[in-house]
XYZ file of N, CA, C and O in Angstrom:
800
model
N 35.560 -9.274 0.596
C 35.086 -9.882 1.813
C 35.833 -9.407 3.002
O 35.152 -10.022 4.614
N 36.531 -8.603 3.125
C 36.999 -7.757 4.671
C 35.429 -7.012 4.889
O 35.548 -6.790 6.372
N 35.136 -6.235 4.269
C 34.030 -4.986 4.356
C 32.692 -6.727 4.846
O 31.450 -6.536 6.130
N 32.853 -7.860 4.859
C 31.644 -8.624 5.438
C 32.202 -8.932 6.604
O 31.131 -9.573 8.028
N 33.079 -9.736 6.645
C 34.620 -9.935 7.596
C 33.584 -8.533 9.632
O 32.773 -9.033 9.978
N 33.970 -7.641 9.012
C 33.818 -6.420 9.438
C 31.945 -6.201 10.025
O 32.383 -5.681 10.970
N 31.357 -5.995 8.665
C 29.740 -6.075 9.520
C 29.762 -7.084 10.223
O 28.742 -6.943 11.436
N 29.951 -8.007 10.468
C 29.282 -9.472 11.051
C 30.226 -9.306 11.860
O 29.317 -9.426 13.398
N 31.292 -8.884 12.540
C 32.249 -8.365 13.897
C 31.145 -7.097 14.345
O 31.113 -7.035 15.421
N 30.899 -6.329 13.600
C 29.916 -5.321 14.219
C 28.660 -5.611 14.684
O 28.447 -4.376 16.016
N 27.832 -6.054 14.380
C 27.123 -7.080 14.678
C 27.102 -7.534 16.214
O 26.252 -7.357 17.117
N 28.298 -8.958 16.002
C 28.239 -8.988 17.107
C 28.494 -8.027 18.175
O 27.936 -8.519 19.602
N 29.570 -7.522 18.236
C 29.851 -6.278 19.329
C 28.943 -5.603 19.693
O 28.869 -5.134 21.527
N 28.217 -5.284 19.124
C 27.417 -4.112 19.049
C 26.172 -5.087 20.278
O 25.001 -5.082 21.170
N 26.152 -6.463 19.931
C 25.138 -7.484 20.738
C 25.204 -7.154 21.874
O 25.169 -7.126 22.904
N 26.775 -7.539 22.104
C 27.474 -7.875 23.486
C 27.706 -7.001 24.063
O 27.885 -6.906 25.726
N 27.895 -6.194 23.724
C 28.101 -4.603 24.650
C 26.816 -4.167 24.707
O 26.664 -3.774 25.923
N 25.241 -4.096 24.656
C 24.258 -3.984 24.542
C 23.468 -4.233 25.325
O 23.084 -4.383 26.736
N 23.565 -5.985 26.013
C 23.795 -7.140 26.127
C 24.384 -6.563 28.174
O 24.256 -6.914 29.015
N 25.354 -6.513 28.214
C 26.071 -6.422 29.256
C 25.553 -4.667 29.663
O 26.027 -5.141 31.174
N 24.987 -3.693 29.239
C 24.797 -2.488 29.561
C 23.640 -3.319 30.328
O 22.503 -2.371 31.000
N 22.235 -4.039 29.484
C 21.030 -4.444 30.012
C 21.108 -5.701 31.142
O 20.201 -5.787 31.883
N 22.453 -5.392 31.683
C 22.139 -5.921 33.378
C 20.967 -6.423 34.143
O 20.334 -6.640 34.577
N 21.607 -5.204 34.955
C 19.939 -4.436 35.892
C 18.688 -4.162 35.351
O 18.443 -4.283 35.993
N 18.889 -3.714 33.946
C 17.222 -3.765 33.517
C 16.737 -4.927 33.799
O 15.110 -4.913 32.968
N 17.127 -6.298 32.985
C 16.666 -7.367 32.334
C 15.643 -8.160 31.737
O 15.144 -7.765 31.278
N 15.584 -7.017 30.693
C 14.927 -7.171 29.619
C 15.596 -7.953 28.332
O 14.821 -8.275 27.384
N 17.083 -8.976 29.006
C 17.690 -9.643 27.602
C 16.148 -10.965 27.599
O 16.659 -11.483 28.171
N 15.915 -10.768 26.216
C 15.294 -12.377 25.934
C 14.369 -12.455 26.225
O 13.698 -13.958 26.926
N 13.381 -11.100 26.766
C 12.119 -11.317 27.618
C 10.837 -11.227 26.655
O 9.933 -10.989 26.934
N 11.244 -10.741 25.674
C 10.397 -10.714 24.117
C 10.490 -11.302 23.213
O 11.843 -11.302 22.864
N 9.798 -11.883 22.522
C 10.123 -13.093 20.693
C 8.842 -11.833 20.259
O 7.682 -11.369 20.356
N 9.413 -11.264 18.724
C 8.475 -10.647 17.892
C 9.242 -11.643 16.376
O 10.424 -11.330 16.115
N 7.445 -11.902 16.110
C 8.036 -12.132 14.376
C 6.757 -11.873 14.009
O 5.974 -11.030 14.158
N 7.147 -11.343 12.449
C 6.626 -10.083 11.480
C 7.270 -11.248 9.870
O 8.159 -12.330 9.838
N 5.852 -11.022 9.594
C 5.804 -11.365 7.434
C 5.397 -9.997 7.215
O 4.232 -9.495 7.842
N 5.983 -9.760 6.361
C 5.506 -8.729 5.125
C 5.211 -9.017 3.270
O 5.888 -10.385 3.027
N 4.377 -8.686 2.710
C 4.732 -9.335 1.241
C 5.352 -7.878 0.527
O 4.453 -6.447 0.596
N 6.004 -7.760 -0.123
C 6.082 -6.379 -1.562
C 6.615 -6.545 -2.655
O 6.050 -7.872 -3.480
N 5.942 -5.839 -3.432
C 5.669 -6.052 -4.602
C 5.827 -5.183 -5.556
O 5.987 -3.997 -5.159
N 7.108 -5.468 -6.270
C 8.080 -4.237 -7.328
C 7.670 -4.240 -8.642
O 7.760 -5.915 -9.264
N 7.754 -3.626 -9.602
C 7.702 -3.569 -10.886
C 8.321 -2.695 -11.814
O 9.442 -1.339 -11.079
N 8.364 -2.332 -12.429
C 9.824 -1.853 -13.833
C 9.297 -2.123 -15.114
O 9.491 -3.356 -15.588
N 9.137 -1.570 -16.004
C 9.243 -1.340 -17.566
C 10.150 -0.693 -18.090
O 9.668 0.265 -19.481
N 10.923 -0.173 -17.429
C 12.745 1.212 -17.966
C 13.414 -0.220 -17.547
O 13.846 -0.464 -16.820
N 13.967 -0.120 -19.164
C 15.537 -0.848 -18.824
C 16.357 -0.459 -18.692
O 16.228 0.753 -18.657
N 16.851 -1.143 -18.191
C 18.320 -0.462 -17.261
C 19.864 -0.191 -18.503
O 20.180 0.928 -17.889
N 19.343 -0.722 -19.526
C 19.982 -0.544 -20.784
C 19.531 0.555 -21.957
O 18.769 1.286 -21.813
N 20.599 1.935 -21.539
C 20.237 2.956 -21.640
C 19.118 2.819 -23.645
O 18.894 3.650 -23.576
N 20.028 2.154 -24.153
C 20.130 1.971 -25.232
C 18.949 1.540 -26.047
O 18.575 1.793 -27.069
N 18.689 1.146 -25.219
C 16.942 0.127 -25.425
C 15.659 0.706 -24.838
O 15.526 1.991 -23.687
N 14.183 1.001 -26.117
C 13.368 2.039 -25.569
C 12.413 1.859 -24.741
O 12.422 0.848 -24.196
N 11.887 2.622 -24.144
C 10.718 2.153 -22.951
C 9.951 1.880 -23.063
O 8.981 2.259 -24.370
N 8.961 0.160 -23.247
C 8.295 -0.487 -24.171
C 7.854 -0.399 -22.322
O 8.118 -1.941 -21.703
N 5.959 -0.974 -23.154
C 5.408 -2.203 -21.855
C 5.814 -3.470 -22.338
O 5.488 -4.658 -22.312
N 6.736 -3.965 -23.810
C 7.638 -4.739 -23.995
C 8.693 -5.449 -23.390
O 8.925 -6.232 -23.160
N 8.835 -4.208 -22.369
C 9.932 -4.927 -21.326
C 8.921 -4.247 -19.988
O 9.257 -3.069 -19.541
N 8.471 -5.663 -19.239
C 8.348 -5.267 -18.101
C 8.750 -6.630 -17.014
O 9.586 -7.572 -17.284
N 9.081 -6.184 -15.882
C 9.589 -6.866 -15.123
C 8.970 -7.197 -13.776
O 8.438 -6.253 -13.090
N 8.592 -7.965 -13.054
C 8.507 -7.992 -11.909
C 8.655 -8.866 -10.352
O 8.732 -9.614 -10.942
N 8.409 -8.401 -9.782
C 8.624 -9.648 -8.600
C 7.882 -9.241 -6.963
O 7.759 -8.062 -6.292
N 7.349 -10.574 -6.439
C 7.208 -10.351 -4.707
C 7.829 -10.603 -4.200
O 8.615 -11.983 -4.077
N 7.951 -10.320 -3.026
C 9.065 -10.586 -1.446
C 8.325 -10.723 -0.942
O 7.588 -9.845 -0.227
N 8.139 -11.710 -0.213
C 7.848 -11.989 0.996
C 8.996 -12.543 2.113
O 9.780 -13.246 1.815
N 8.672 -11.886 3.007
C 10.008 -11.746 4.210
C 9.125 -12.150 5.592
O 8.386 -12.347 5.501
N 9.664 -13.000 5.732
C 9.212 -13.972 7.094
C 10.441 -13.325 8.466
O 11.832 -13.434 7.994
N 10.539 -13.629 9.699
C 11.618 -12.860 10.737
C 11.385 -12.803 11.739
O 10.055 -13.417 11.945
N 12.062 -13.748 12.793
C 12.103 -13.374 13.922
C 13.670 -13.303 15.108
O 14.657 -13.435 14.681
N 12.445 -11.963 16.080
C 13.554 -11.397 16.929
C 13.510 -11.704 18.191
O 12.223 -11.988 18.653
N 14.738 -11.419 19.114
C 14.465 -11.571 20.738
C 14.908 -10.046 20.398
O 15.846 -9.810 20.339
N 14.897 -10.113 21.849
C 14.770 -8.642 23.004
C 16.283 -8.522 23.427
O 16.685 -9.384 23.859
N 17.316 -7.649 23.465
C 18.459 -7.779 23.709
C 18.739 -6.939 24.941
O 18.819 -7.355 25.969
N 18.323 -5.543 24.728
C 17.728 -4.603 25.925
C 16.667 -4.101 25.722
O 15.496 -4.299 25.236
N 16.326 -2.858 26.460
C 14.916 -2.178 26.206
C 14.905 -1.335 25.171
O 13.630 -0.678 24.331
N 15.717 -0.953 24.052
C 15.622 -1.204 22.884
C 16.331 -1.891 22.118
O 15.174 -0.933 20.508
N 16.745 -2.407 21.766
C 17.573 -3.205 20.624
C 16.396 -4.903 20.821
O 16.800 -5.431 21.371
N 16.574 -5.178 19.208
C 16.199 -7.066 18.760
C 17.181 -7.155 17.889
O 17.811 -6.111 17.058
N 17.525 -8.637 18.738
C 18.414 -8.926 17.576
C 17.744 -10.040 16.599
O 16.850 -11.193 17.190
N 17.880 -10.597 15.523
C 16.467 -12.013 14.807
C 17.815 -12.333 13.176
O 18.972 -11.880 13.372
N 16.689 -13.133 12.928
C 17.082 -13.624 11.525
C 15.552 -13.903 10.745
O 14.566 -13.199 11.024
N 16.004 -13.045 9.619
C 14.768 -12.521 8.548
C 16.135 -13.639 7.282
O 16.618 -13.941 6.956
N 13.935 -14.026 6.227
C 14.200 -15.165 5.464
C 13.443 -14.186 4.282
O 12.188 -13.878 4.560
N 13.674 -13.850 2.962
C 13.191 -13.350 2.030
C 13.702 -14.365 1.225
O 13.894 -14.750 0.417
N 12.253 -14.497 0.484
C 11.269 -15.057 -0.013
C 11.258 -14.467 -1.828
O 10.154 -14.061 -1.826
N 11.667 -14.616 -2.744
C 11.510 -13.508 -4.403
C 11.383 -13.929 -5.329
O 11.967 -15.048 -5.629
N 9.927 -13.736 -5.322
C 9.587 -14.455 -7.070
C 9.552 -13.264 -8.288
O 8.897 -12.371 -7.932
N 9.786 -13.610 -8.987
C 9.629 -12.657 -10.001
C 9.620 -12.888 -11.683
O 9.835 -14.607 -11.637
N 8.743 -12.227 -12.017
C 8.173 -12.807 -13.657
C 8.821 -11.339 -14.188
O 8.701 -10.906 -14.349
N 9.471 -12.096 -16.143
C 8.538 -10.710 -16.966
C 8.762 -11.357 -18.946
O 8.678 -12.336 -18.487
N 8.959 -10.071 -19.373
C 8.509 -10.887 -20.648
C 10.450 -11.327 -21.029
O 10.348 -11.551 -22.330
N 11.556 -10.576 -20.292
C 12.693 -11.632 -20.600
C 13.045 -12.092 -19.674
O 14.428 -13.313 -19.857
N 12.588 -12.587 -18.835
C 12.458 -14.211 -17.703
C 11.777 -15.258 -17.458
O 10.585 -14.445 -18.345
N 11.743 -16.164 -17.329
C 11.112 -17.579 -16.880
C 10.732 -17.137 -15.390
O 11.525 -15.593 -14.821
N 9.870 -18.100 -15.081
C 9.055 -17.525 -13.315
C 10.652 -17.556 -12.704
O 11.216 -18.812 -12.819
N 11.321 -17.284 -11.717
C 12.323 -17.264 -11.063
C 11.674 -17.075 -9.397
O 11.274 -16.314 -9.149
N 12.835 -18.128 -8.364
C 12.795 -17.647 -7.348
C 14.299 -17.823 -6.909
O 14.848 -18.056 -6.021
N 14.480 -16.441 -6.175
C 15.681 -16.712 -4.701
C 15.193 -16.587 -3.196
O 14.226 -16.025 -3.455
N 16.186 -16.709 -2.638
C 16.563 -16.209 -1.413
C 17.552 -15.283 -1.134
O 18.429 -15.387 -1.422
N 17.653 -14.807 0.535
C 18.109 -13.473 0.821
C 17.981 -13.858 2.130
O 16.584 -13.692 2.342
N 19.252 -14.443 3.077
C 18.531 -14.453 4.549
C 19.677 -13.722 5.425
O 21.250 -13.974 4.509
N 19.014 -13.468 6.397
C 20.476 -13.040 7.493
C 20.127 -12.976 8.967
O 18.811 -12.782 9.179
N 21.154 -11.816 9.553
C 20.759 -11.804 11.141
C 20.813 -10.364 10.680
O 21.442 -9.422 9.981
N 19.832 -9.378 11.272
C 19.565 -8.104 11.914
C 19.355 -7.669 13.565
O 19.141 -8.866 14.503
N 19.857 -6.672 13.258
C 20.148 -6.018 14.561
C 18.480 -4.692 14.341
O 18.709 -3.422 13.168
N 17.821 -4.353 15.247
C 16.846 -2.848 15.542
C 17.059 -2.457 16.583
O 16.818 -2.825 18.063
N 17.310 -1.188 16.107
C 17.318 0.003 17.384
C 15.895 0.546 17.265
O 15.387 1.484 16.395
N 15.257 0.563 18.980
C 13.975 1.073 18.253
C 13.961 2.895 18.968
O 14.966 2.807 20.456
N 13.753 3.940 18.604
C 14.233 5.432 19.325
C 13.144 5.350 20.292
O 13.459 6.357 21.215
N 12.127 4.692 20.444
C 10.977 5.349 21.732
C 11.036 4.679 22.323
O 11.201 4.974 23.773
N 10.723 2.840 21.999
C 11.466 2.040 23.554
C 10.600 2.313 24.882
O 10.714 2.537 25.655
N 8.869 3.062 24.088
C 7.455 2.528 25.179
C 6.859 1.542 25.431
O 7.336 0.381 25.134
N 5.884 1.713 25.796
C 5.730 0.254 26.399
C 5.085 -0.345 24.798
O 5.019 -0.434 23.768
N 4.741 -1.657 25.105
C 4.614 -2.719 24.218
C 3.205 -2.324 23.156
O 2.650 -2.234 22.163
N 2.031 -1.278 23.900
C 1.169 -0.565 23.388
C 0.730 0.710 22.054
O 0.143 1.088 21.543
N 2.180 1.258 22.264
C 2.622 2.722 22.076
C 3.210 1.856 20.026
O 4.202 1.259 19.977
N 3.292 3.071 19.743
C 3.797 3.476 18.203
C 5.389 3.306 18.304
O 6.124 4.173 19.220
N 6.019 2.477 17.588
C 7.285 2.543 17.667
C 8.313 3.077 16.134
O 7.911 3.161 15.883
N 9.301 4.176 16.473
C 10.171 3.962 15.131
C 11.361 3.548 15.228
O 12.498 3.837 16.489
N 11.881 2.666 14.203
C 12.950 1.846 14.456
C 14.535 2.546 13.213
O 14.179 2.159 12.191
N 15.589 1.811 13.449
C 16.876 1.680 12.883
C 17.311 0.331 12.591
O 16.993 0.030 13.647
N 17.739 -0.357 11.449
C 18.002 -1.238 11.444
C 18.313 -2.113 10.096
O 19.100 -0.710 9.581
N 19.962 -2.635 10.963
C 21.183 -2.717 10.042
C 20.550 -4.646 9.616
O 21.219 -5.445 10.779
N 21.479 -5.384 9.070
C 21.611 -6.328 8.561
C 23.097 -6.869 7.393
O 23.629 -6.223 7.262
N 22.744 -8.649 8.070
C 23.891 -9.033 7.091
C 23.277 -10.237 6.624
O 22.414 -11.138 7.392
N 23.586 -10.352 5.424
C 22.948 -11.115 4.590
C 23.591 -11.965 3.462
O 24.367 -11.436 2.743
N 22.916 -13.564 3.118
C 23.645 -13.853 1.990
C 22.644 -14.430 1.227
O 21.433 -14.695 1.471
N 22.947 -14.084 0.146
C 21.661 -14.956 -0.684
C 22.283 -15.121 -2.560
O 22.985 -15.199 -2.624
N 21.215 -15.283 -3.006
C 21.723 -15.571 -4.534
C 20.913 -14.741 -5.857
O 20.548 -14.692 -6.977
N 20.514 -13.603 -5.025
C 19.895 -12.658 -6.069
C 21.096 -11.161 -6.319
O 21.222 -10.421 -5.467
N 20.926 -11.088 -7.115
C 22.089 -10.724 -8.302
C 21.283 -9.032 -8.898
O 21.103 -9.505 -10.232
N 21.348 -8.301 -8.179
C 21.019 -6.849 -9.563
C 22.536 -6.505 -9.989
O 22.573 -5.432 -9.567
N 22.927 -7.332 -10.601
C 23.640 -6.140 -11.405
C 23.440 -6.232 -13.091
O 22.998 -7.113 -13.568
N 24.468 -6.315 -13.939
C 24.501 -5.484 -15.564
C 23.721 -5.564 -15.543
O 22.816 -4.254 -14.600
N 22.741 -4.839 -16.916
C 21.696 -3.513 -17.571
C 20.753 -4.158 -17.809
O 20.293 -2.833 -18.428
N 20.665 -5.390 -17.560
C 18.914 -6.200 -17.425
C 18.199 -6.296 -16.632
O 18.657 -5.823 -15.277
N 17.814 -7.532 -16.707
C 17.106 -8.149 -15.413
C 17.903 -8.523 -14.097
O 18.941 -8.426 -14.789
N 18.024 -8.684 -12.806
C 18.167 -9.463 -12.046
C 18.426 -11.043 -11.609
O 17.894 -11.711 -13.004
N 20.009 -11.441 -11.901
C 19.859 -12.382 -12.594
C 20.630 -13.650 -10.382
O 20.894 -12.941 -9.820
N 20.431 -14.792 -10.914
C 20.907 -15.677 -10.324
C 22.573 -15.851 -10.557
O 22.755 -16.004 -10.901
N 23.132 -15.786 -8.866
C 24.960 -15.999 -8.857
C 24.734 -15.915 -7.350
O 23.755 -15.601 -6.324
N 25.180 -17.433 -6.817
C 25.270 -17.837 -5.818
C 26.171 -17.413 -4.741
O 27.271 -16.273 -5.954
N 25.752 -17.807 -3.626
C 27.296 -16.790 -2.607
C 27.388 -15.239 -2.396
O 28.375 -14.178 -2.305
N 26.155 -14.576 -2.753
C 26.485 -13.034 -2.864
C 26.644 -12.649 -1.282
O 25.168 -13.239 -0.080
N 26.873 -11.653 -0.719
C 26.359 -11.589 0.611
C 25.774 -10.059 0.497
O 26.477 -9.244 -0.610
N 25.037 -9.283 1.515
C 24.424 -7.716 1.490
C 24.312 -7.296 2.496
O 24.316 -8.121 3.619
N 24.817 -5.952 2.207
C 24.884 -5.009 3.899
C 23.244 -4.411 4.054
O 22.999 -3.855 2.722
N 22.332 -4.800 4.701
C 21.144 -3.965 4.485
C 20.858 -2.778 5.351
O 21.664 -3.153 6.998
N 20.251 -2.256 5.268
C 20.044 -0.974 6.232
C 17.997 -0.282 5.831
O 17.823 -0.361 4.683
N 17.574 -0.302 7.287
C 16.791 0.197 6.899
C 15.887 1.339 8.225
O 16.447 1.016 8.799
N 15.089 2.046 8.284
C 14.082 2.125 8.636
C 12.407 2.392 8.623
O 12.501 2.444 7.537
N 12.354 2.385 9.574
C 9.859 2.458 9.724
C 9.914 2.948 10.887
O 10.114 2.861 11.727
N 8.668 2.587 11.139
C 7.524 2.776 12.084
C 6.753 1.589 12.372
O 6.580 0.949 11.515
N 6.348 1.231 13.540
C 5.453 0.434 13.970
C 4.089 0.620 14.019
O 4.409 1.323 15.968
N 3.378 0.432 14.404
C 2.224 0.924 14.562
C 1.263 0.197 14.896
O 1.058 -1.169 14.675
N 0.033 -0.255 16.829
C -0.714 -1.183 17.336
C -1.743 -1.257 16.775
O -2.198 -0.079 15.990
N -1.498 -2.581 15.942
C -3.986 -2.309 16.063
C -4.810 -3.008 17.086
O -4.934 -4.226 17.429
N -4.741 -2.536 18.285
C -5.383 -2.496 19.716
C -6.847 -3.375 18.967
O -7.150 -3.972 19.886
N -7.921 -2.976 18.262
C -9.225 -2.557 17.699
C -9.315 -4.365 17.517
O -9.934 -5.583 17.324
N -7.825 -5.636 17.265
C -7.679 -6.424 16.867
C -6.840 -7.397 17.713
O -7.391 -8.517 18.582
N -5.359 -6.749 18.480
C -4.615 -7.392 19.036
C -4.066 -6.835 19.797
O -3.302 -5.723 18.987
N -3.471 -6.289 20.786
C -2.981 -5.472 22.029
C -1.518 -6.049 21.566
O -0.455 -5.139 21.775
N -1.548 -7.145 20.853
C -0.016 -7.970 20.632
C 0.000 -7.442 19.217
O 1.224 -8.231 18.375
N -0.824 -7.462 18.155
C -0.272 -7.080 16.884
C 0.164 -5.914 16.612
O -0.580 -5.052 16.663
N 1.138 -5.767 15.519
C 1.426 -4.095 15.093
C 1.488 -4.544 13.687
O 1.336 -5.013 12.550
N 1.260 -3.071 13.179
C 1.580 -3.047 11.792
C 2.664 -1.924 11.169
O 3.104 -1.522 12.051
N 3.735 -2.856 10.343
C 4.910 -2.683 10.263
C 4.731 -1.734 8.659
O 4.378 -2.315 7.694
N 4.839 -0.547 8.790
C 5.492 0.674 7.674
C 7.086 0.402 7.603
O 7.037 1.352 8.434
N 8.138 0.220 6.732
C 9.751 0.378 6.572
C 10.309 -0.018 5.381
O 9.517 0.060 4.183
N 11.249 0.740 5.191
C 11.906 0.523 3.537
C 13.150 -0.299 4.109
O 14.183 0.372 4.997
N 13.496 -0.882 2.566
C 15.128 -1.057 2.980
C 15.853 -1.117 1.681
O 15.455 -0.852 0.748
N 17.364 -1.411 2.462
C 18.423 -0.905 1.014
C 19.481 -1.925 0.847
O 20.492 -1.591 2.069
N 19.609 -2.502 0.035
C 20.725 -3.924 0.598
C 21.357 -3.156 -0.982
O 21.555 -3.692 -1.945
N 23.106 -4.089 0.308
C 23.619 -3.200 -1.077
C 24.968 -4.408 -1.042
O 25.204 -5.609 -0.418
N 24.896 -4.803 -2.566
C 25.846 -5.964 -3.057
C 26.724 -5.991 -2.350
O 27.670 -4.588 -2.741
N 28.199 -6.812 -1.426
C 29.378 -6.591 -0.949
C 30.455 -6.965 -2.016
O 31.157 -6.381 -1.773
N 29.997 -7.860 -2.488
C 30.885 -8.862 -3.748
C 31.065 -7.849 -4.576
O 30.493 -6.955 -4.940
N 32.178 -7.903 -5.307
C 32.891 -6.726 -6.688
C 32.569 -7.120 -7.830
O 32.958 -8.551 -8.214
N 31.461 -6.580 -8.264
C 30.983 -6.528 -9.293
C 31.461 -5.133 -10.507
O 30.828 -4.134 -9.963
N 31.856 -5.238 -11.284
C 32.079 -3.949 -12.473
C 30.535 -3.214 -12.344
O 30.712 -2.006 -11.723
N 29.615 -3.705 -12.886
C 27.733 -3.229 -12.440
C 27.073 -4.085 -11.994
O 26.487 -4.797 -11.902
N 27.047 -3.333 -10.736
C 25.265 -3.242 -9.994
C 25.030 -2.424 -9.018
O 24.970 -1.316 -9.258
N 23.402 -2.855 -8.854
C 22.483 -1.477 -8.121
C 22.232 -2.287 -7.244
O 22.223 -2.984 -6.744
N 21.711 -1.334 -6.320
C 20.982 -1.308 -4.844
C 19.689 -2.808 -4.768
O 18.975 -2.631 -5.744
N 19.341 -2.904 -4.469
C 18.044 -3.862 -4.020
C 16.750 -3.247 -2.265
O 17.615 -3.340 -1.677
N 16.222 -2.091 -3.288
C 15.107 -1.630 -2.433
C 13.843 -1.988 -1.741
O 13.377 -2.731 -3.413
N 13.463 -2.114 -0.907
C 12.123 -2.844 -1.013
C 11.368 -1.707 0.243
O 11.879 -1.239 1.235
N 10.413 -1.894 0.031
C 9.065 -1.304 1.198
C 8.749 -2.306 1.224
O 8.625 -3.437 1.290
N 8.362 -1.794 2.865
C 7.642 -3.452 3.697
C 6.503 -2.619 4.514
O 5.873 -1.229 5.124
N 5.579 -3.646 3.803
C 3.829 -3.404 4.675
C 3.897 -4.808 5.301
O 3.132 -6.257 3.907
N 3.667 -4.543 6.561
C 3.777 -6.231 7.528
C 2.817 -6.014 8.279
O 2.535 -4.946 8.843
N 2.993 -7.283 8.990
C 2.688 -7.458 10.583
C 3.642 -8.443 11.453
O 3.877 -9.030 11.060
N 3.181 -7.726 12.717
C 4.274 -8.331 13.283
C 3.327 -8.819 14.785
O 2.595 -8.180 15.423
N 3.766 -9.611 15.390
C 3.445 -10.277 16.860
C 3.918 -10.248 17.926
O 5.207 -10.928 17.666
N 4.102 -10.035 18.951
C 5.052 -9.761 20.323
C 4.572 -10.522 19.953
O 3.195 -10.838 21.374
N 5.669 -11.256 21.254
C 4.789 -11.998 22.268
C 6.361 -11.948 24.053
O 7.604 -11.852 24.048
N 5.741 -11.477 25.157
C 6.704 -11.798 26.217
C 5.733 -10.722 26.937
O 5.043 -9.677 27.052
N 7.133 -10.418 28.087
C 6.749 -9.206 28.887
C 6.925 -7.405 27.971
O 7.651 -7.014 26.471
N 6.051 -6.421 28.186
C 5.890 -5.337 27.770
C 7.564 -4.371 28.229
O 7.810 -5.081 29.706
N 7.887 -3.994 27.724
C 8.981 -2.242 27.785
C 9.058 -1.959 28.386
O 7.785 -0.668 28.604
N 9.461 -1.452 29.731
C 9.149 -1.066 30.665
C 9.989 0.698 30.925
O 11.328 0.096 30.507
């Protein structure tokens, strides 16, 4: 629980500090970015080393991520996200899980909206998707996750000056105490739509 409080406090402190630094530049809340992506992951390798690798053991998931963020300053966005996770496999029935939370994103380039960006993202999340034990993930309520990601955003000018392609990767660590747990990682192939003023 201490790590959860520290993570939330760090996010809030970062946002307050960055807003204070941005008073002269007037970038606070002048842009909105909405995004959506779909990730497919599969696995036929049992986590239990005593079980053989076989097509009899298959697991797959689709993650639909929807998010929205606002500008805090020239380089920083802050927002909310929801990960809708749909799983199926030979050892489980079709299941649906959610992970939701707050994130901050730092743009290393911070150029105009028509340019490519490279960003680092940190988040604190809550959900019920437990990547725990030696077999498939299962449901466990009230889990907390710390997320860290890195990616690129490319403009799709031929379609719209406000539309961007999102290529990134994320790693989510369960903060709750469990003897056997592993990280939830995913790649992102998605679209982002920018509304508001250009970054100057």
